[in-house]
PDB file of C-alpha atoms in Angstrom:
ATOM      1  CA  UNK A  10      12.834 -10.167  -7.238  1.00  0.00           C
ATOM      2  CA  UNK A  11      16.307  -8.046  -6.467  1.00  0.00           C
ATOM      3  CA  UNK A  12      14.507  -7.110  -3.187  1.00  0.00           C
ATOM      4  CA  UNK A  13      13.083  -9.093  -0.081  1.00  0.00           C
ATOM      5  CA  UNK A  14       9.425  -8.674   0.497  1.00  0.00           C
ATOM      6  CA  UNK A  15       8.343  -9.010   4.381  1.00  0.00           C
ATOM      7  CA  UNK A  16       4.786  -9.175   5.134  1.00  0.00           C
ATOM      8  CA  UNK A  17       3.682  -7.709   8.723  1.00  0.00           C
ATOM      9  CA  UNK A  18       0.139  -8.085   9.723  1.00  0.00           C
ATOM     10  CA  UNK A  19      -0.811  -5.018  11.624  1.00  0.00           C
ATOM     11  CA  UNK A  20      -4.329  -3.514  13.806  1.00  0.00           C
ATOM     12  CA  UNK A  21      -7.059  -6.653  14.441  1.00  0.00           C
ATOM     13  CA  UNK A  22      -7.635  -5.730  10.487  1.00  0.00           C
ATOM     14  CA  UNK A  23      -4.998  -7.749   9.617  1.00  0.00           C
ATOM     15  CA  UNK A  24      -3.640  -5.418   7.241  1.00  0.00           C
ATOM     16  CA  UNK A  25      -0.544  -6.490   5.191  1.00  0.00           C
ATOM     17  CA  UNK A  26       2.325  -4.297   6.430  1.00  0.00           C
ATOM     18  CA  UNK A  27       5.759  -4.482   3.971  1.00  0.00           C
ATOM     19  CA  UNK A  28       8.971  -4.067   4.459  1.00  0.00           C
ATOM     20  CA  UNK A  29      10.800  -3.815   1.120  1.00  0.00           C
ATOM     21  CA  UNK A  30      14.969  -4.594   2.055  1.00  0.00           C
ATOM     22  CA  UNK A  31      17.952  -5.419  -0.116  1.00  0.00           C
ATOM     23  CA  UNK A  32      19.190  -7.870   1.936  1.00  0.00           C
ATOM     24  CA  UNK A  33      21.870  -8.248  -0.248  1.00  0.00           C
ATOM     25  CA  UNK A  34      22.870  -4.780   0.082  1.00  0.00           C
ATOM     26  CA  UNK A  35      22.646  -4.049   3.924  1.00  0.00           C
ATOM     27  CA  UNK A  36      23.819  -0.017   3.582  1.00  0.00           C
ATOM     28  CA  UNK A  37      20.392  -0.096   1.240  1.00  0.00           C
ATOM     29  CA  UNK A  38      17.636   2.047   2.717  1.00  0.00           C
ATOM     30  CA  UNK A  39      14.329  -0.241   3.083  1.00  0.00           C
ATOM     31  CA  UNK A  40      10.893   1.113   2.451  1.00  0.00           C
ATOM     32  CA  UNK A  41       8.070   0.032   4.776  1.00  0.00           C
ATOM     33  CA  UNK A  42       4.719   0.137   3.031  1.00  0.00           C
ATOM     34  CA  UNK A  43       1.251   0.865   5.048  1.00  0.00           C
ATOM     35  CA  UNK A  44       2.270   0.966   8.295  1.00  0.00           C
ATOM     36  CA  UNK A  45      -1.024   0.887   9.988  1.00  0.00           C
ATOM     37  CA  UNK A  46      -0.171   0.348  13.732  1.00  0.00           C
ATOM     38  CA  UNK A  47       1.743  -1.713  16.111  1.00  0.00           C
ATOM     39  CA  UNK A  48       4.484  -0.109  14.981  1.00  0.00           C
ATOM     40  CA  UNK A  49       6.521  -1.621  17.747  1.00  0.00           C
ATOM     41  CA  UNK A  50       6.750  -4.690  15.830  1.00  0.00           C
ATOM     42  CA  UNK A  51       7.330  -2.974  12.592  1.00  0.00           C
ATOM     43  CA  UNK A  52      10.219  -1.622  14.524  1.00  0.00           C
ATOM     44  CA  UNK A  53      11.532  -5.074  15.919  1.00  0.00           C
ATOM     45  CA  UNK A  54      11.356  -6.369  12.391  1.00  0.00           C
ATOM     46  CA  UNK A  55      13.513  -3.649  11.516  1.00  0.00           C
ATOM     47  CA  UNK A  56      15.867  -3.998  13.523  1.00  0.00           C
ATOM     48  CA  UNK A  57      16.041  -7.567  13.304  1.00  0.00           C
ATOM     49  CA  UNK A  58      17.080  -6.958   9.444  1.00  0.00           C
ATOM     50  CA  UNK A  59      19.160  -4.028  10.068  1.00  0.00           C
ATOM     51  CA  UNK A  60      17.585  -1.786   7.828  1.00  0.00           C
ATOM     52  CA  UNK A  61      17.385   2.126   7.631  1.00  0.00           C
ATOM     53  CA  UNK A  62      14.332   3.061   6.126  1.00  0.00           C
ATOM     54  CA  UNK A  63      14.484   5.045   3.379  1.00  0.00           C
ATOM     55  CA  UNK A  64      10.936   5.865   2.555  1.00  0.00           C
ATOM     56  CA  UNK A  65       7.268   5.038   4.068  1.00  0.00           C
ATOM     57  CA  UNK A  66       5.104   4.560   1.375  1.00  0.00           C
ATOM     58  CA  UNK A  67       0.863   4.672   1.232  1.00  0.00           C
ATOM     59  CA  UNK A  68      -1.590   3.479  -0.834  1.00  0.00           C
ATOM     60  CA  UNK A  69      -4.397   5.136   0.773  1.00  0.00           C
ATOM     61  CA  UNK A  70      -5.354   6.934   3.454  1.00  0.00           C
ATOM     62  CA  UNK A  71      -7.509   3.995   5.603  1.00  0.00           C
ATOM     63  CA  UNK A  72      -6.585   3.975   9.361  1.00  0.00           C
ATOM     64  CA  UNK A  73      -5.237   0.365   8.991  1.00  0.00           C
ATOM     65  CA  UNK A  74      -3.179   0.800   6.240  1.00  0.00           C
ATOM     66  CA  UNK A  75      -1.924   4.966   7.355  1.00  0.00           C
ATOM     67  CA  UNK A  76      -2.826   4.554  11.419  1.00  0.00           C
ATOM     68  CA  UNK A  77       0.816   3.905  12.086  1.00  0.00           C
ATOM     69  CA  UNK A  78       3.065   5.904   9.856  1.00  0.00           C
ATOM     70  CA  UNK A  79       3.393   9.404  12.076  1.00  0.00           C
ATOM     71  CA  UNK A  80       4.378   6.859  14.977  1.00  0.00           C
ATOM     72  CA  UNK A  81       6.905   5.561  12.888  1.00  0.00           C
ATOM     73  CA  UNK A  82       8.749   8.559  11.286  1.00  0.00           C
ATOM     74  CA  UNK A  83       8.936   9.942  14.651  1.00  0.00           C
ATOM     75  CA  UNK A  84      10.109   6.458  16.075  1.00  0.00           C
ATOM     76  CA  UNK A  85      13.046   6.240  13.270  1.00  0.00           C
ATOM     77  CA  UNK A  86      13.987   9.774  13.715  1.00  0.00           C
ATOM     78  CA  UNK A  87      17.341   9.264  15.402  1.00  0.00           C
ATOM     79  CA  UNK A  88      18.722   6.739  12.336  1.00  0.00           C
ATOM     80  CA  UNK A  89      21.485   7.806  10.337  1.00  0.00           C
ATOM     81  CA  UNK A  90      19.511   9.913   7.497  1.00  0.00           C
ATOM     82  CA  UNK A  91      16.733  11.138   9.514  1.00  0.00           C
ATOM     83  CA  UNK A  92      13.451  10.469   9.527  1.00  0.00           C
ATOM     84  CA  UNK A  93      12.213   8.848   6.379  1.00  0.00           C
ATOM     85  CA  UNK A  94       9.901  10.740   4.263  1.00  0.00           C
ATOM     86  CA  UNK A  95       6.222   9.545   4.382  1.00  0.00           C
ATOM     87  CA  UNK A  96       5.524   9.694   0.554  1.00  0.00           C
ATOM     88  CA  UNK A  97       1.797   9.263  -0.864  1.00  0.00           C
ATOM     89  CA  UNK A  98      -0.625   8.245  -1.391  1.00  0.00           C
ATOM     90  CA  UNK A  99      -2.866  10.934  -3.988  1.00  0.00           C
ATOM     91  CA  UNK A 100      -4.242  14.181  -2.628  1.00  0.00           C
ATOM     92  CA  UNK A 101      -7.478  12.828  -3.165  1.00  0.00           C
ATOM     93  CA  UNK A 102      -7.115  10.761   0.252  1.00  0.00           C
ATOM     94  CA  UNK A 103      -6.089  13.651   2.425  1.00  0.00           C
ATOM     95  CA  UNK A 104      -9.136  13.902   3.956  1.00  0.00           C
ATOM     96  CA  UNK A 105      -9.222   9.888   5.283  1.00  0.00           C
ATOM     97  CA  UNK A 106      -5.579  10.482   6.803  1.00  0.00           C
ATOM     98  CA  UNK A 107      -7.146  13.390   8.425  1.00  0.00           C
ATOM     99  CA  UNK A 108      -9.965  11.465   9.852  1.00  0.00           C
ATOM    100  CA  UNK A 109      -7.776   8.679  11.174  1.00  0.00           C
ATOM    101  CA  UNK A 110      -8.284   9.056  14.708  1.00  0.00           C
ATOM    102  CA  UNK A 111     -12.193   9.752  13.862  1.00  0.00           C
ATOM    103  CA  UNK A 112     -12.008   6.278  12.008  1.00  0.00           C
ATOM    104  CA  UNK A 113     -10.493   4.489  14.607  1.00  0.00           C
ATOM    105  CA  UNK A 114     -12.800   5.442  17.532  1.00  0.00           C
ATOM    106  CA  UNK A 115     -15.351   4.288  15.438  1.00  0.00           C
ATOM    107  CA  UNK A 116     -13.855   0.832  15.219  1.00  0.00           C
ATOM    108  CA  UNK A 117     -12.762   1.199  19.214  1.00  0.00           C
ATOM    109  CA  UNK A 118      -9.129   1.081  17.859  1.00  0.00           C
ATOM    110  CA  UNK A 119      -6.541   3.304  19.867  1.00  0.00           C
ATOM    111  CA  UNK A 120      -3.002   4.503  19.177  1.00  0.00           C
ATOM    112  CA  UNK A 121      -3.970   5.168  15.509  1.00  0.00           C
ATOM    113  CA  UNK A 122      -2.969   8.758  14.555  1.00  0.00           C
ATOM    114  CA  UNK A 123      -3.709  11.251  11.163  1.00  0.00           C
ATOM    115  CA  UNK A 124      -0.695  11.708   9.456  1.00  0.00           C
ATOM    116  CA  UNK A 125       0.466  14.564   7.126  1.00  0.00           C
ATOM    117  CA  UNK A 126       2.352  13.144   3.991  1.00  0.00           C
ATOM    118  CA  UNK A 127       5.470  14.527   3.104  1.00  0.00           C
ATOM    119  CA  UNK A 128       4.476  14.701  -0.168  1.00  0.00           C
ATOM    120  CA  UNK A 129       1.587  12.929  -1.998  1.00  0.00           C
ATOM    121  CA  UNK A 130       2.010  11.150  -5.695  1.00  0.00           C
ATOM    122  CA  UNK A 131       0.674  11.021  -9.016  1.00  0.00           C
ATOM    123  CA  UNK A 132       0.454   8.682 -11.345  1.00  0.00           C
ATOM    124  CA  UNK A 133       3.344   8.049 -14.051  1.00  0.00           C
ATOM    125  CA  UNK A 134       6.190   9.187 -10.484  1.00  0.00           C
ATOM    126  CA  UNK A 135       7.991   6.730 -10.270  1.00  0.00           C
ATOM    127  CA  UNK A 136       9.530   6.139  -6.549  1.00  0.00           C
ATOM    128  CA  UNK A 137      12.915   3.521  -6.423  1.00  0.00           C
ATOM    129  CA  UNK A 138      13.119   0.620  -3.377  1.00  0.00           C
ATOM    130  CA  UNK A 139      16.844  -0.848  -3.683  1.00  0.00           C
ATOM    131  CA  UNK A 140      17.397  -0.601  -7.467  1.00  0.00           C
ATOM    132  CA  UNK A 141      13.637  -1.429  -8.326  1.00  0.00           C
ATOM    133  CA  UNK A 142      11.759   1.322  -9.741  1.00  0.00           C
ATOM    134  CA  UNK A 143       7.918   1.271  -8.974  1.00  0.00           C
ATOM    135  CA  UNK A 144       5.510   3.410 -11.171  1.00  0.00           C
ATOM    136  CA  UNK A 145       2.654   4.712  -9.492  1.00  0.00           C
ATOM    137  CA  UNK A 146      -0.384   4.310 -10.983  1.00  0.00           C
ATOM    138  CA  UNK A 147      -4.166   5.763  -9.649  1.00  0.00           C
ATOM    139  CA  UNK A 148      -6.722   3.152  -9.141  1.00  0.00           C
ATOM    140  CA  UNK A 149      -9.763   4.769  -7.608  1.00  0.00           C
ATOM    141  CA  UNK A 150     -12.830   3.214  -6.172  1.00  0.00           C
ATOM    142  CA  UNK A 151     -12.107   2.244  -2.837  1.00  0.00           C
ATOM    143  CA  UNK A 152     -10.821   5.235  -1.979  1.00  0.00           C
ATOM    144  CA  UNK A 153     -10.741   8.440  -4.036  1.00  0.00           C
ATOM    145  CA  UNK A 154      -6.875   8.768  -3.811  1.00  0.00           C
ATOM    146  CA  UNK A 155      -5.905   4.893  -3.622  1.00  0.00           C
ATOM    147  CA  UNK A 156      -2.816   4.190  -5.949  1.00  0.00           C
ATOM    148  CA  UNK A 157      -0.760   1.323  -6.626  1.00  0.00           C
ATOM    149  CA  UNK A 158       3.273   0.787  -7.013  1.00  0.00           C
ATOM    150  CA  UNK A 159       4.322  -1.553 -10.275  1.00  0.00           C
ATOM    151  CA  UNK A 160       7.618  -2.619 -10.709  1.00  0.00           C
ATOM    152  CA  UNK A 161       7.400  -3.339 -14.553  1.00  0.00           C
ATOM    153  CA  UNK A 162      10.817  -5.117 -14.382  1.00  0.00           C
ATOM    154  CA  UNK A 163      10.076  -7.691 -11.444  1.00  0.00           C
ATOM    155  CA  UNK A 164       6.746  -8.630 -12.798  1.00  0.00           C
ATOM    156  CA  UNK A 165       5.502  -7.046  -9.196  1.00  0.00           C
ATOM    157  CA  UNK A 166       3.144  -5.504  -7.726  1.00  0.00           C
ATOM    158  CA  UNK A 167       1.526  -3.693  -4.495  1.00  0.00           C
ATOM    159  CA  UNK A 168      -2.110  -3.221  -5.004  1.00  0.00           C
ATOM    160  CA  UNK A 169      -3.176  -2.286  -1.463  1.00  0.00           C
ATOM    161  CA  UNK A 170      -7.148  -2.930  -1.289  1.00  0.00           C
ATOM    162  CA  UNK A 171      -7.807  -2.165  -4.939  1.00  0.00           C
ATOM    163  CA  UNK A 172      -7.809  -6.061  -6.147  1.00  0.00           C
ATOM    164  CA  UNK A 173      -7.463  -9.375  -3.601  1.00  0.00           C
ATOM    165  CA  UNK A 174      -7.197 -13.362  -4.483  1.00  0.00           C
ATOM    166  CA  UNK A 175     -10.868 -14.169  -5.005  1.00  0.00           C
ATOM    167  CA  UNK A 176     -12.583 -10.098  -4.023  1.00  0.00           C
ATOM    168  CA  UNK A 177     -11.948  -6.627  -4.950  1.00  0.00           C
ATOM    169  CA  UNK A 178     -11.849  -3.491  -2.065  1.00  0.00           C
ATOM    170  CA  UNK A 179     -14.813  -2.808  -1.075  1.00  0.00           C
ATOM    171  CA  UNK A 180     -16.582   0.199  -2.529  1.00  0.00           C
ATOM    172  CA  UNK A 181     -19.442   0.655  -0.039  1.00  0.00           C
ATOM    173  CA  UNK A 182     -18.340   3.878   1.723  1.00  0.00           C
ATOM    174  CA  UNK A 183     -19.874   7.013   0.664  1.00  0.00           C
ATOM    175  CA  UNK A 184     -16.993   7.723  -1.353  1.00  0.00           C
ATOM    176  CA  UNK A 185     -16.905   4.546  -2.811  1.00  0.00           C
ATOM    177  CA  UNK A 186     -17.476   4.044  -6.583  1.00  0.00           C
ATOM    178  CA  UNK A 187     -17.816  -0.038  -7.555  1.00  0.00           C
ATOM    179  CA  UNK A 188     -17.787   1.057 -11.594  1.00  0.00           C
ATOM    180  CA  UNK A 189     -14.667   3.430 -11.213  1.00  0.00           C
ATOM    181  CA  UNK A 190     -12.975   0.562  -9.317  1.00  0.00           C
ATOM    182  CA  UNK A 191     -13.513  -1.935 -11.986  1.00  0.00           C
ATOM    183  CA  UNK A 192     -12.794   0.282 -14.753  1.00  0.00           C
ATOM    184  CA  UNK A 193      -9.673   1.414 -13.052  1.00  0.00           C
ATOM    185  CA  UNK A 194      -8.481  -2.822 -12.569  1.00  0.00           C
ATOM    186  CA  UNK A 195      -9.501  -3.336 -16.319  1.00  0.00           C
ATOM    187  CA  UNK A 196      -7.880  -0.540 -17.536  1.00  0.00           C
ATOM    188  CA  UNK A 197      -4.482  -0.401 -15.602  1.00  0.00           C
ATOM    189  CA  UNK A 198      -3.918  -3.643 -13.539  1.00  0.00           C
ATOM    190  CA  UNK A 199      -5.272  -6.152 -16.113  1.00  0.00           C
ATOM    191  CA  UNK A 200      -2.850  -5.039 -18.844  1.00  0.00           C
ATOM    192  CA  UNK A 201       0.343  -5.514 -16.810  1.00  0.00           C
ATOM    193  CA  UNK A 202       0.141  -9.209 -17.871  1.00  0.00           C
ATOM    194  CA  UNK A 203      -0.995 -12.190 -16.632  1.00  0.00           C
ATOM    195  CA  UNK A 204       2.373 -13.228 -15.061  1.00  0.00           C
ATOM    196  CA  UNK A 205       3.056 -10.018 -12.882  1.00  0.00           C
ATOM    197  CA  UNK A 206       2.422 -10.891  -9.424  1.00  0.00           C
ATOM    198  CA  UNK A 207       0.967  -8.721  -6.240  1.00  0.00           C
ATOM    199  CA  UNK A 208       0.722  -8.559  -3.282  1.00  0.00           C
ATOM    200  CA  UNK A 209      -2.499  -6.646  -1.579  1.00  0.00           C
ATOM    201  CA  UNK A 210      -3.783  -5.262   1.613  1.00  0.00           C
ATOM    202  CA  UNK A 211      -5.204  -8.116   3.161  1.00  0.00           C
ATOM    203  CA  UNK A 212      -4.778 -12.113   3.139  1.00  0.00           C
ATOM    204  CA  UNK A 213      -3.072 -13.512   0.350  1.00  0.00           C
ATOM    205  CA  UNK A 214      -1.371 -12.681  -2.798  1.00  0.00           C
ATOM    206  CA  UNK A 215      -2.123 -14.052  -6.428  1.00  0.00           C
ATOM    207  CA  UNK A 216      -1.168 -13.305  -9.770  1.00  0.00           C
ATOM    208  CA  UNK A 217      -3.062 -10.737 -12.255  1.00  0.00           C
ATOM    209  CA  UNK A 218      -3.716 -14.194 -14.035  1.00  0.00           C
ATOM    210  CA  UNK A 219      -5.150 -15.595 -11.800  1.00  0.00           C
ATOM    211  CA  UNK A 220      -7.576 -13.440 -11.235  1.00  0.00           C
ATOM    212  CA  UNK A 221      -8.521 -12.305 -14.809  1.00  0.00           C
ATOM    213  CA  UNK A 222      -9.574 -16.107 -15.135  1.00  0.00           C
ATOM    214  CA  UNK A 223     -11.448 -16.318 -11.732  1.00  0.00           C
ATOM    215  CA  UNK A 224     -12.060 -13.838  -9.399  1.00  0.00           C
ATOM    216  CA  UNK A 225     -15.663 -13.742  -9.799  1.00  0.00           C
ATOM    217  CA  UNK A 226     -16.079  -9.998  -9.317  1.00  0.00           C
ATOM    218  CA  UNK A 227     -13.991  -9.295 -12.294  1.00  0.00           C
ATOM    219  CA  UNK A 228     -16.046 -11.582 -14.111  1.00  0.00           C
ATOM    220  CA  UNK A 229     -18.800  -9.972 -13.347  1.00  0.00           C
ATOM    221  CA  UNK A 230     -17.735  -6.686 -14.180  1.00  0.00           C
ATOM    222  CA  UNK A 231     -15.921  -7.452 -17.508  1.00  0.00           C
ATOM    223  CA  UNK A 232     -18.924  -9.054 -18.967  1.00  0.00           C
TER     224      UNK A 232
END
């Protein structure tokens, strides 16, 4: 990987925050991925590193994964640049990063705010962290509008709560759709190869490999 990869768990959801850096490369704007809240440590991490952002990035519009990006474009404002753009995730999740603040009361979570993207994506973009391209691809199920960013050429990927070590995102929301999300892993995450790697939205990473020979809801579902 030409880029560091740091992994801040954020909200009592545990939610995988990133922060993708060049460390190599300190004048490199970083890109923070699913910001969700406590964005005060998201901003101590930052600074601890050095990094501008460049970009805030979203794979969906859940309050742990979205709760905490308006916080932090306003927070990083007053860095050289601006503030960075918060770019995705597809239009189809608008309504969930409306419906933050809705969402959170309902989990008794404070400080989590709706955010307006910048812009949203579509699959095929392809958005750049350091010198690694990602392509976005659209992997619905958990969410309408849930995508995922591939970097072909690091055999590397951020799948946000589409596919986990051992599980799958859950699809039991009334927008959920178990078959679409299945499809959607069989049909786009499965073929990047067994060796690409990912990280997701919660706990662990693995490798697609791994999972096309265990995870026992794929089994299931490819059957």
């Amino acid at each position: 990987m030409p880029l560091s990869v740091e992994i801040i768990p954020v909200t009592p959801l545990r939610q995988n925050c990133l922060i993708l850096h060049d460390k190599d490369r300190p004048g490199t704007p970083a890109v923070v991925v699913d910001p969700g809240g406590d964005v005060p440590r998201i901003l101590e991490r930052l600074a601890a590193s050095g990094a501008r952002v460049g970009e805030i990035w979203l794979t969906h519009g859940h309050l742990d994964h979205a709760g905490g990006a308006a916080e932090l474009r306003e927070a990083l404002a007053g860095q050289p640049g601006g503030p960075p753009p918060v770019i995705g995730p597809d239009r189809r999740d608008a309504f969930l990063l409306d419906e933050i603040e809705t969402q959170a009361a309902q989990y008794g979570l404070s400080g989590l705010r709706r955010v307006t993207p910048d812009r949203f994506v579509v699959e095929g973009e392809v958005l750049r962290a350091g010198d690694l391209a990602f392509e976005v691809l659209h992997v619905p199920g958990h969410t309408p509008g849930h995508v995922v960013f591939v970097a072909r050429a690091a055999r590397f990927a951020i799948v946000g709560d589409t596919l986990f070590a051992g599980g799958v995102g859950r699809t039991d929301f009334a927008y959920g759709n178990s078959a679409a999300l299945l499809a959607a892993i069989s049909d786009k995450l499965l073929p990047l190869g067994d060796e690409v790697s990912f990280l997701c939205g919660h706990g662990p990473g693995s490798t697609i490999g791994a999972e096309r020979r265990s995870n026992p809801y794929l089994q299931q579902g490819l059957d």
